[in-house]
């Protein structure tokens, strides 16, 4: 059938060179069928076609009724007998019902009939039923020369507009009347038989999308984590064993020279544990830590307050991965001096109210560099290099305070979209009051830096609400449809942002 | 980090209008404070309303918490004014505070001082009140450690006493009140007062309350709660008596010195204060304040080395002076080293001893590294030359994380999608909802969670993944999700914390049918990738041993057992079709099959 239609089209073109309107030539064929044939022919470049839209009017059921039986007002006129007597309104209503209601007004308006007391009498002897005549014109031609008539009939819901699509067709670049069967795909049979050599392949529509592969997906936060890990490996960092969420206050705070009265150790900031509640023992050097808090040492005057062993034994969910870094430094100090670089990316906990940007647990990215030659200058230089690998090139540093680092700094990067400097991380040189009790020799400097993993991920993947990224409220659809992580390329909101900027 | 509000016009006038808001923001950045907001930039000010600058101050810089301290520090930093010298006046008969023995049991320490001939204005008065507030909230740890009382000295009469008395024996009219109250009534009265009520707990249950009296037995203050109406400071006050009580002797001195150094500029003899003697029951008499500057020794080599610059002695001294640190060369030791250098006995690099006198305004300076920090700020962090540290170290992944990534990638390649769930959950989710009873030996329980969502550390990965399916109802079935992460449980045998993490791989399948073979297929794939053969009991590899586990449907669950090369058996975890009651508990409509295994044996 479709082959036959295609041949009809091609032959028509052959004889007449073009088809002005398919609906006049192929009256018997539906527009959909025509389109199918044209698309197929176009894909073989045998024809070109353009879509034509023709509007026309058809008669609604009520209109058909008026063509068949006359308009309501005409029917009223004929219901009124000639002469003075006329017909009583009551009789008219009872005989004609709905028609009487609908037709009376128009009949009065046309001055065909008038009221005479309780009766209706004729005003004229004969009438022309224009509505019926107009409807007949529309039925015959699909339209009416007078647009006011069309409007009026439409208002009265007697006619309805319709559209019909048809096509004008001309010869294509490969026009011929010969029709060859097109192959939709290359098959193994074609390979075996050699049929592929003479086959004509159906053209692809390269604008459509392919079939979705049913593969698995990694979580975006984990992809960003992987990128960070690569940067760390590239720059010679060794990964720390951070698979230890429960730590003693000693490792989380005291060993870092965070005083026991520090605000971070309040119940409203840190998760303390009920079971188990306290550490069974403290590391053997706890007294050195106690001394440096209470009395100082290593050139420091210390905090000068009574240090409590009980407070140090309280178990917490670690508030930062530095609780592990300190243990690594302690281990490092047991060996002969060597420069070392450690990193970790893992969960940390804060007893904070949860909102769009804060969770009670999040991932901290942390790096530490232990080296005799470490200075604020080399730390800043390293930060430059590290963030450059993430595609962040415009950095500056603000002096800051942190109980266990001095000098301390906050890292700011220039945000093109917001047109301002935003804080992206913290850094500093660990204090001797922390390092020396851990056993590190004088002159070994240790620099540390940290940032959250969630924040760059939210920027990179354009996620506004952290709960849509981490936790069970994550949108699996998002996980299944996000790009690979390339920290040094624009992603997510950044792409959108730059598109907006270009548009502006 | 405390935020202070500073009057913009006053501040800019102090700096001779050399700065606009943007330039001032840059100055703050360089100095290590942060201009959060200029209220006139954000809001339209009401007529007569003055623009405020909201400035974040580092938590250790108590000397920057008020207009007086901030402008002084910036003035010195910019080289516009010298560091003042704070003096204690010589006084023949200083005021005395006699401490009674009972104080030791509640709030043992008191210090004091007098500011003479002070000229107060509305702004200065407000600044004094605000500074006390800031100190109370930060250094004083919400008045638990230290609390400050300021009085009009001319309304009271020394010597003063600091006592601890039973609440019913204390009677006075508290500040801004008319009613005379006893100690109990004070507690009751302030129970509903927003500002004071949060401090009541400090003394409420004590049999005795600390109280400061004058010579006539008039109550001056009930620390740490409230001063008396009688001795309150007004704009007409000329002489201010300051008493500060504490449980921490170090911090009380810091607080006293900050208040005095900040406001002694308004005394008739600027930066000079009158001492107060504190006499303890054993007769020990201490004189406050102590304005003696702490002397620290450091060296150019150390300072240059930490910051990463090459500055001469003179440059370092000038830079430290910008930070209110009085630095000078140590003539004695430097003479010796100079001689040694001349005799070529010492290396050529300059290394001179530097003596730094730390003013009492900078109690944050504990060690040489703090002086190095000051040098960095004075020089400008962003001016420090970048010097790459090229020590060779070798990058290395943690073996457990390497194993984890291997398993994660195998699962994703097998067509499963990675979830990322929280490691804290409710007790019910971890036990009751999984039809498990809490043996009491498993869950690590939090002491102070804000919501029930964070009652315990997860000891199984299942709740998080089940909840992930629950929250993704609009996702098409089947669900094929996994996570490889840590669970935490108690381990009393473990020294130290008595708790440990374990790395688990967990996967869930959910569709119109439970299709155990699908979840089993994924387990088989992982085992294959780990080079562990599917075998039977007694041979190296893994096998499934039918097991009745409450979380799973009866007869449809098994233990996953691993037998190593030495034929040691270890149960890795479980696999099965989730019990329908579990599905109801987690509000799930479709069958679920799952496995959860410990991957650490494959390290």
PDB file of C-alpha atoms in Angstrom, chain A residues 147-333:
ATOM      1  CA  UNK A 147     -16.480  36.664   8.127  1.00  0.00           C
ATOM      2  CA  UNK A 148     -19.192  38.250  10.320  1.00  0.00           C
ATOM      3  CA  UNK A 149     -21.465  35.357   9.448  1.00  0.00           C
ATOM      4  CA  UNK A 150     -18.761  32.871  10.430  1.00  0.00           C
ATOM      5  CA  UNK A 151     -18.294  34.667  13.723  1.00  0.00           C
ATOM      6  CA  UNK A 152     -22.024  34.689  14.435  1.00  0.00           C
ATOM      7  CA  UNK A 153     -22.499  30.998  13.578  1.00  0.00           C
ATOM      8  CA  UNK A 154     -19.506  30.065  15.735  1.00  0.00           C
ATOM      9  CA  UNK A 155     -20.864  32.122  18.646  1.00  0.00           C
ATOM     10  CA  UNK A 156     -24.107  30.190  18.359  1.00  0.00           C
ATOM     11  CA  UNK A 157     -22.099  26.923  18.389  1.00  0.00           C
ATOM     12  CA  UNK A 158     -23.558  25.900  15.049  1.00  0.00           C
ATOM     13  CA  UNK A 159     -20.216  25.423  13.288  1.00  0.00           C
ATOM     14  CA  UNK A 160     -16.726  24.409  14.378  1.00  0.00           C
ATOM     15  CA  UNK A 161     -13.294  25.116  12.984  1.00  0.00           C
ATOM     16  CA  UNK A 162     -11.107  22.291  11.660  1.00  0.00           C
ATOM     17  CA  UNK A 163      -7.634  22.065  10.264  1.00  0.00           C
ATOM     18  CA  UNK A 164      -6.350  19.825   7.578  1.00  0.00           C
ATOM     19  CA  UNK A 165      -2.710  19.305   6.765  1.00  0.00           C
ATOM     20  CA  UNK A 166      -1.584  18.725   3.232  1.00  0.00           C
ATOM     21  CA  UNK A 167       1.699  19.081   1.446  1.00  0.00           C
ATOM     22  CA  UNK A 168       3.272  20.690  -1.561  1.00  0.00           C
ATOM     23  CA  UNK A 169       5.842  18.412  -3.104  1.00  0.00           C
ATOM     24  CA  UNK A 170       8.771  18.972  -5.450  1.00  0.00           C
ATOM     25  CA  UNK A 171      11.507  16.752  -6.838  1.00  0.00           C
ATOM     26  CA  UNK A 172      14.437  15.934  -4.579  1.00  0.00           C
ATOM     27  CA  UNK A 173      18.145  15.701  -5.416  1.00  0.00           C
ATOM     28  CA  UNK A 174      17.903  11.949  -6.123  1.00  0.00           C
ATOM     29  CA  UNK A 175      14.557  12.022  -7.844  1.00  0.00           C
ATOM     30  CA  UNK A 176      13.610   8.950  -9.820  1.00  0.00           C
ATOM     31  CA  UNK A 177      10.422   7.001 -10.213  1.00  0.00           C
ATOM     32  CA  UNK A 178      12.202   3.825  -9.336  1.00  0.00           C
ATOM     33  CA  UNK A 179      11.576   2.675  -5.766  1.00  0.00           C
ATOM     34  CA  UNK A 180      14.182   0.546  -4.082  1.00  0.00           C
ATOM     35  CA  UNK A 181      13.479  -1.217  -0.790  1.00  0.00           C
ATOM     36  CA  UNK A 182      15.578   0.404   1.951  1.00  0.00           C
ATOM     37  CA  UNK A 183      17.356  -1.534   4.606  1.00  0.00           C
ATOM     38  CA  UNK A 184      16.756  -0.302   8.153  1.00  0.00           C
ATOM     39  CA  UNK A 185      19.830  -1.944   9.616  1.00  0.00           C
ATOM     40  CA  UNK A 186      22.905  -3.920   8.717  1.00  0.00           C
ATOM     41  CA  UNK A 187      22.180  -7.566   9.490  1.00  0.00           C
ATOM     42  CA  UNK A 188      24.262 -10.665   9.761  1.00  0.00           C
ATOM     43  CA  UNK A 189      22.329 -12.143   6.821  1.00  0.00           C
ATOM     44  CA  UNK A 190      23.351  -9.183   4.659  1.00  0.00           C
ATOM     45  CA  UNK A 191      26.979  -9.774   5.590  1.00  0.00           C
ATOM     46  CA  UNK A 192      26.743 -13.443   4.714  1.00  0.00           C
ATOM     47  CA  UNK A 193      24.897 -12.961   1.458  1.00  0.00           C
ATOM     48  CA  UNK A 194      26.813  -9.864   0.452  1.00  0.00           C
ATOM     49  CA  UNK A 195      23.477  -8.061   0.062  1.00  0.00           C
ATOM     50  CA  UNK A 196      24.890  -5.072   1.945  1.00  0.00           C
ATOM     51  CA  UNK A 197      26.836  -4.086  -1.184  1.00  0.00           C
ATOM     52  CA  UNK A 198      23.720  -3.190  -3.159  1.00  0.00           C
ATOM     53  CA  UNK A 199      21.544  -2.292  -0.223  1.00  0.00           C
ATOM     54  CA  UNK A 200      20.210   1.206   0.212  1.00  0.00           C
ATOM     55  CA  UNK A 201      20.201   2.106   3.888  1.00  0.00           C
ATOM     56  CA  UNK A 202      17.477   4.135   5.420  1.00  0.00           C
ATOM     57  CA  UNK A 203      18.837   7.459   6.593  1.00  0.00           C
ATOM     58  CA  UNK A 204      19.298   7.948  10.328  1.00  0.00           C
ATOM     59  CA  UNK A 205      17.619  10.754  12.183  1.00  0.00           C
ATOM     60  CA  UNK A 206      20.633  12.105  13.991  1.00  0.00           C
ATOM     61  CA  UNK A 207      18.494  14.558  15.946  1.00  0.00           C
ATOM     62  CA  UNK A 208      16.881  11.853  18.011  1.00  0.00           C
ATOM     63  CA  UNK A 209      18.369  10.327  21.188  1.00  0.00           C
ATOM     64  CA  UNK A 210      19.766   6.827  21.430  1.00  0.00           C
ATOM     65  CA  UNK A 211      18.478   3.988  23.583  1.00  0.00           C
ATOM     66  CA  UNK A 212      19.217   4.527  27.305  1.00  0.00           C
ATOM     67  CA  UNK A 213      21.772   1.973  28.497  1.00  0.00           C
ATOM     68  CA  UNK A 214      20.631   0.102  31.580  1.00  0.00           C
ATOM     69  CA  UNK A 215      23.979   0.497  33.338  1.00  0.00           C
ATOM     70  CA  UNK A 216      24.670   1.430  36.950  1.00  0.00           C
ATOM     71  CA  UNK A 217      25.738   4.772  38.355  1.00  0.00           C
ATOM     72  CA  UNK A 218      28.087   6.120  40.966  1.00  0.00           C
ATOM     73  CA  UNK A 219      26.931   8.800  43.373  1.00  0.00           C
ATOM     74  CA  UNK A 220      28.074  12.334  42.434  1.00  0.00           C
ATOM     75  CA  UNK A 221      29.584  12.999  45.856  1.00  0.00           C
ATOM     76  CA  UNK A 222      31.672   9.869  45.468  1.00  0.00           C
ATOM     77  CA  UNK A 223      32.749  10.973  42.012  1.00  0.00           C
ATOM     78  CA  UNK A 224      33.944  14.291  43.385  1.00  0.00           C
ATOM     79  CA  UNK A 225      35.674  12.374  46.174  1.00  0.00           C
ATOM     80  CA  UNK A 226      37.462  10.301  43.569  1.00  0.00           C
ATOM     81  CA  UNK A 227      38.709  13.447  41.825  1.00  0.00           C
ATOM     82  CA  UNK A 228      40.030  14.826  45.106  1.00  0.00           C
ATOM     83  CA  UNK A 229      41.751  11.540  45.862  1.00  0.00           C
ATOM     84  CA  UNK A 230      43.440  11.674  42.458  1.00  0.00           C
ATOM     85  CA  UNK A 231      44.695  15.183  43.170  1.00  0.00           C
ATOM     86  CA  UNK A 232      46.092  13.961  46.477  1.00  0.00           C
ATOM     87  CA  UNK A 233      47.766  10.942  44.895  1.00  0.00           C
ATOM     88  CA  UNK A 234      49.211  13.151  42.133  1.00  0.00           C
ATOM     89  CA  UNK A 235      50.774  15.388  44.757  1.00  0.00           C
ATOM     90  CA  UNK A 236      52.258  12.586  46.861  1.00  0.00           C
ATOM     91  CA  UNK A 237      49.723  12.191  49.663  1.00  0.00           C
ATOM     92  CA  UNK A 238      49.084   8.952  51.502  1.00  0.00           C
ATOM     93  CA  UNK A 239      45.544   8.112  52.582  1.00  0.00           C
ATOM     94  CA  UNK A 240      44.861   7.941  56.318  1.00  0.00           C
ATOM     95  CA  UNK A 241      42.813   5.200  57.990  1.00  0.00           C
ATOM     96  CA  UNK A 242      39.782   7.259  58.949  1.00  0.00           C
ATOM     97  CA  UNK A 243      37.462   4.275  59.424  1.00  0.00           C
ATOM     98  CA  UNK A 244      36.991   5.243  63.043  1.00  0.00           C
ATOM     99  CA  UNK A 245      33.958   7.437  63.705  1.00  0.00           C
ATOM    100  CA  UNK A 246      34.086   7.101  67.485  1.00  0.00           C
ATOM    101  CA  UNK A 247      37.078   8.796  69.104  1.00  0.00           C
ATOM    102  CA  UNK A 248      37.939  10.068  72.542  1.00  0.00           C
ATOM    103  CA  UNK A 249      37.744  13.765  73.316  1.00  0.00           C
ATOM    104  CA  UNK A 250      41.447  13.380  73.935  1.00  0.00           C
ATOM    105  CA  UNK A 251      42.206  12.718  70.259  1.00  0.00           C
ATOM    106  CA  UNK A 252      39.464  14.955  68.948  1.00  0.00           C
ATOM    107  CA  UNK A 253      40.314  17.958  71.144  1.00  0.00           C
ATOM    108  CA  UNK A 254      42.940  17.682  73.882  1.00  0.00           C
ATOM    109  CA  UNK A 255      45.760  16.353  71.730  1.00  0.00           C
ATOM    110  CA  UNK A 256      45.004  19.199  69.314  1.00  0.00           C
ATOM    111  CA  UNK A 257      45.466  21.748  72.093  1.00  0.00           C
ATOM    112  CA  UNK A 258      41.755  22.601  72.122  1.00  0.00           C
ATOM    113  CA  UNK A 259      41.085  23.686  75.706  1.00  0.00           C
ATOM    114  CA  UNK A 260      38.452  21.803  77.660  1.00  0.00           C
ATOM    115  CA  UNK A 261      36.377  24.960  78.052  1.00  0.00           C
ATOM    116  CA  UNK A 262      36.262  25.553  74.298  1.00  0.00           C
ATOM    117  CA  UNK A 263      32.812  26.163  72.792  1.00  0.00           C
ATOM    118  CA  UNK A 264      33.282  23.297  70.304  1.00  0.00           C
ATOM    119  CA  UNK A 265      33.162  20.915  73.270  1.00  0.00           C
ATOM    120  CA  UNK A 266      29.663  22.005  74.262  1.00  0.00           C
ATOM    121  CA  UNK A 267      26.751  19.603  74.078  1.00  0.00           C
ATOM    122  CA  UNK A 268      25.121  21.727  71.400  1.00  0.00           C
ATOM    123  CA  UNK A 269      28.061  21.368  69.033  1.00  0.00           C
ATOM    124  CA  UNK A 270      29.361  17.846  69.482  1.00  0.00           C
ATOM    125  CA  UNK A 271      27.719  14.410  69.661  1.00  0.00           C
ATOM    126  CA  UNK A 272      28.793  12.744  72.889  1.00  0.00           C
ATOM    127  CA  UNK A 273      28.104   9.055  73.436  1.00  0.00           C
ATOM    128  CA  UNK A 274      25.942   7.324  76.000  1.00  0.00           C
ATOM    129  CA  UNK A 275      27.103   3.808  75.162  1.00  0.00           C
ATOM    130  CA  UNK A 276      30.037   3.428  75.277  1.00  0.00           C
ATOM    131  CA  UNK A 277      30.496   6.711  77.121  1.00  0.00           C
ATOM    132  CA  UNK A 278      34.155   6.873  78.019  1.00  0.00           C
ATOM    133  CA  UNK A 279      37.469   5.642  76.689  1.00  0.00           C
ATOM    134  CA  UNK A 280      38.968   2.814  78.693  1.00  0.00           C
ATOM    135  CA  UNK A 281      42.383   4.386  78.567  1.00  0.00           C
ATOM    136  CA  UNK A 282      44.316   7.359  77.245  1.00  0.00           C
ATOM    137  CA  UNK A 283      47.552   7.143  75.236  1.00  0.00           C
ATOM    138  CA  UNK A 284      50.687   6.961  77.343  1.00  0.00           C
ATOM    139  CA  UNK A 285      51.655  10.566  76.664  1.00  0.00           C
ATOM    140  CA  UNK A 286      48.439  12.023  78.113  1.00  0.00           C
ATOM    141  CA  UNK A 287      50.337  13.694  80.926  1.00  0.00           C
ATOM    142  CA  UNK A 288      52.422  15.641  78.445  1.00  0.00           C
ATOM    143  CA  UNK A 289      49.192  16.917  76.929  1.00  0.00           C
ATOM    144  CA  UNK A 290      47.820  17.743  80.368  1.00  0.00           C
ATOM    145  CA  UNK A 291      50.964  19.717  81.168  1.00  0.00           C
ATOM    146  CA  UNK A 292      50.914  21.748  77.988  1.00  0.00           C
ATOM    147  CA  UNK A 293      47.293  22.744  78.662  1.00  0.00           C
ATOM    148  CA  UNK A 294      47.838  23.496  82.330  1.00  0.00           C
ATOM    149  CA  UNK A 295      51.351  24.871  82.453  1.00  0.00           C
ATOM    150  CA  UNK A 296      52.533  25.256  78.893  1.00  0.00           C
ATOM    151  CA  UNK A 297      55.924  24.172  77.665  1.00  0.00           C
ATOM    152  CA  UNK A 298      57.844  24.255  74.393  1.00  0.00           C
ATOM    153  CA  UNK A 299      58.010  28.033  74.731  1.00  0.00           C
ATOM    154  CA  UNK A 300      54.291  28.317  75.411  1.00  0.00           C
ATOM    155  CA  UNK A 301      52.583  29.624  78.520  1.00  0.00           C
ATOM    156  CA  UNK A 302      49.710  27.158  77.977  1.00  0.00           C
ATOM    157  CA  UNK A 303      46.069  27.824  78.784  1.00  0.00           C
ATOM    158  CA  UNK A 304      46.591  27.665  82.564  1.00  0.00           C
ATOM    159  CA  UNK A 305      43.405  25.901  83.680  1.00  0.00           C
ATOM    160  CA  UNK A 306      42.878  22.645  85.560  1.00  0.00           C
ATOM    161  CA  UNK A 307      42.838  19.872  82.926  1.00  0.00           C
ATOM    162  CA  UNK A 308      40.525  16.956  83.587  1.00  0.00           C
ATOM    163  CA  UNK A 309      41.305  13.417  82.557  1.00  0.00           C
ATOM    164  CA  UNK A 310      37.605  12.552  82.752  1.00  0.00           C
ATOM    165  CA  UNK A 311      36.753  15.232  80.236  1.00  0.00           C
ATOM    166  CA  UNK A 312      39.414  13.850  77.895  1.00  0.00           C
ATOM    167  CA  UNK A 313      38.046  10.331  78.178  1.00  0.00           C
ATOM    168  CA  UNK A 314      34.544  11.279  77.029  1.00  0.00           C
ATOM    169  CA  UNK A 315      33.814   9.595  73.725  1.00  0.00           C
ATOM    170  CA  UNK A 316      32.490  11.623  70.823  1.00  0.00           C
ATOM    171  CA  UNK A 317      31.625  11.153  67.176  1.00  0.00           C
ATOM    172  CA  UNK A 318      34.627  12.867  65.675  1.00  0.00           C
ATOM    173  CA  UNK A 319      33.956  16.501  64.760  1.00  0.00           C
ATOM    174  CA  UNK A 320      36.801  16.559  62.268  1.00  0.00           C
ATOM    175  CA  UNK A 321      39.164  14.067  60.656  1.00  0.00           C
ATOM    176  CA  UNK A 322      42.018  15.887  62.392  1.00  0.00           C
ATOM    177  CA  UNK A 323      41.214  13.502  65.240  1.00  0.00           C
ATOM    178  CA  UNK A 324      42.812  10.863  63.006  1.00  0.00           C
ATOM    179  CA  UNK A 325      45.543  13.147  61.636  1.00  0.00           C
ATOM    180  CA  UNK A 326      46.809  13.685  65.161  1.00  0.00           C
ATOM    181  CA  UNK A 327      47.111   9.922  65.639  1.00  0.00           C
ATOM    182  CA  UNK A 328      48.965   9.625  62.333  1.00  0.00           C
ATOM    183  CA  UNK A 329      51.383  12.351  63.396  1.00  0.00           C
ATOM    184  CA  UNK A 330      51.927  10.553  66.675  1.00  0.00           C
ATOM    185  CA  UNK A 331      52.816   7.393  64.739  1.00  0.00           C
ATOM    186  CA  UNK A 332      55.030   9.343  62.367  1.00  0.00           C
ATOM    187  CA  UNK A 333      56.900  10.786  65.326  1.00  0.00           C
TER     188      UNK A 333
END
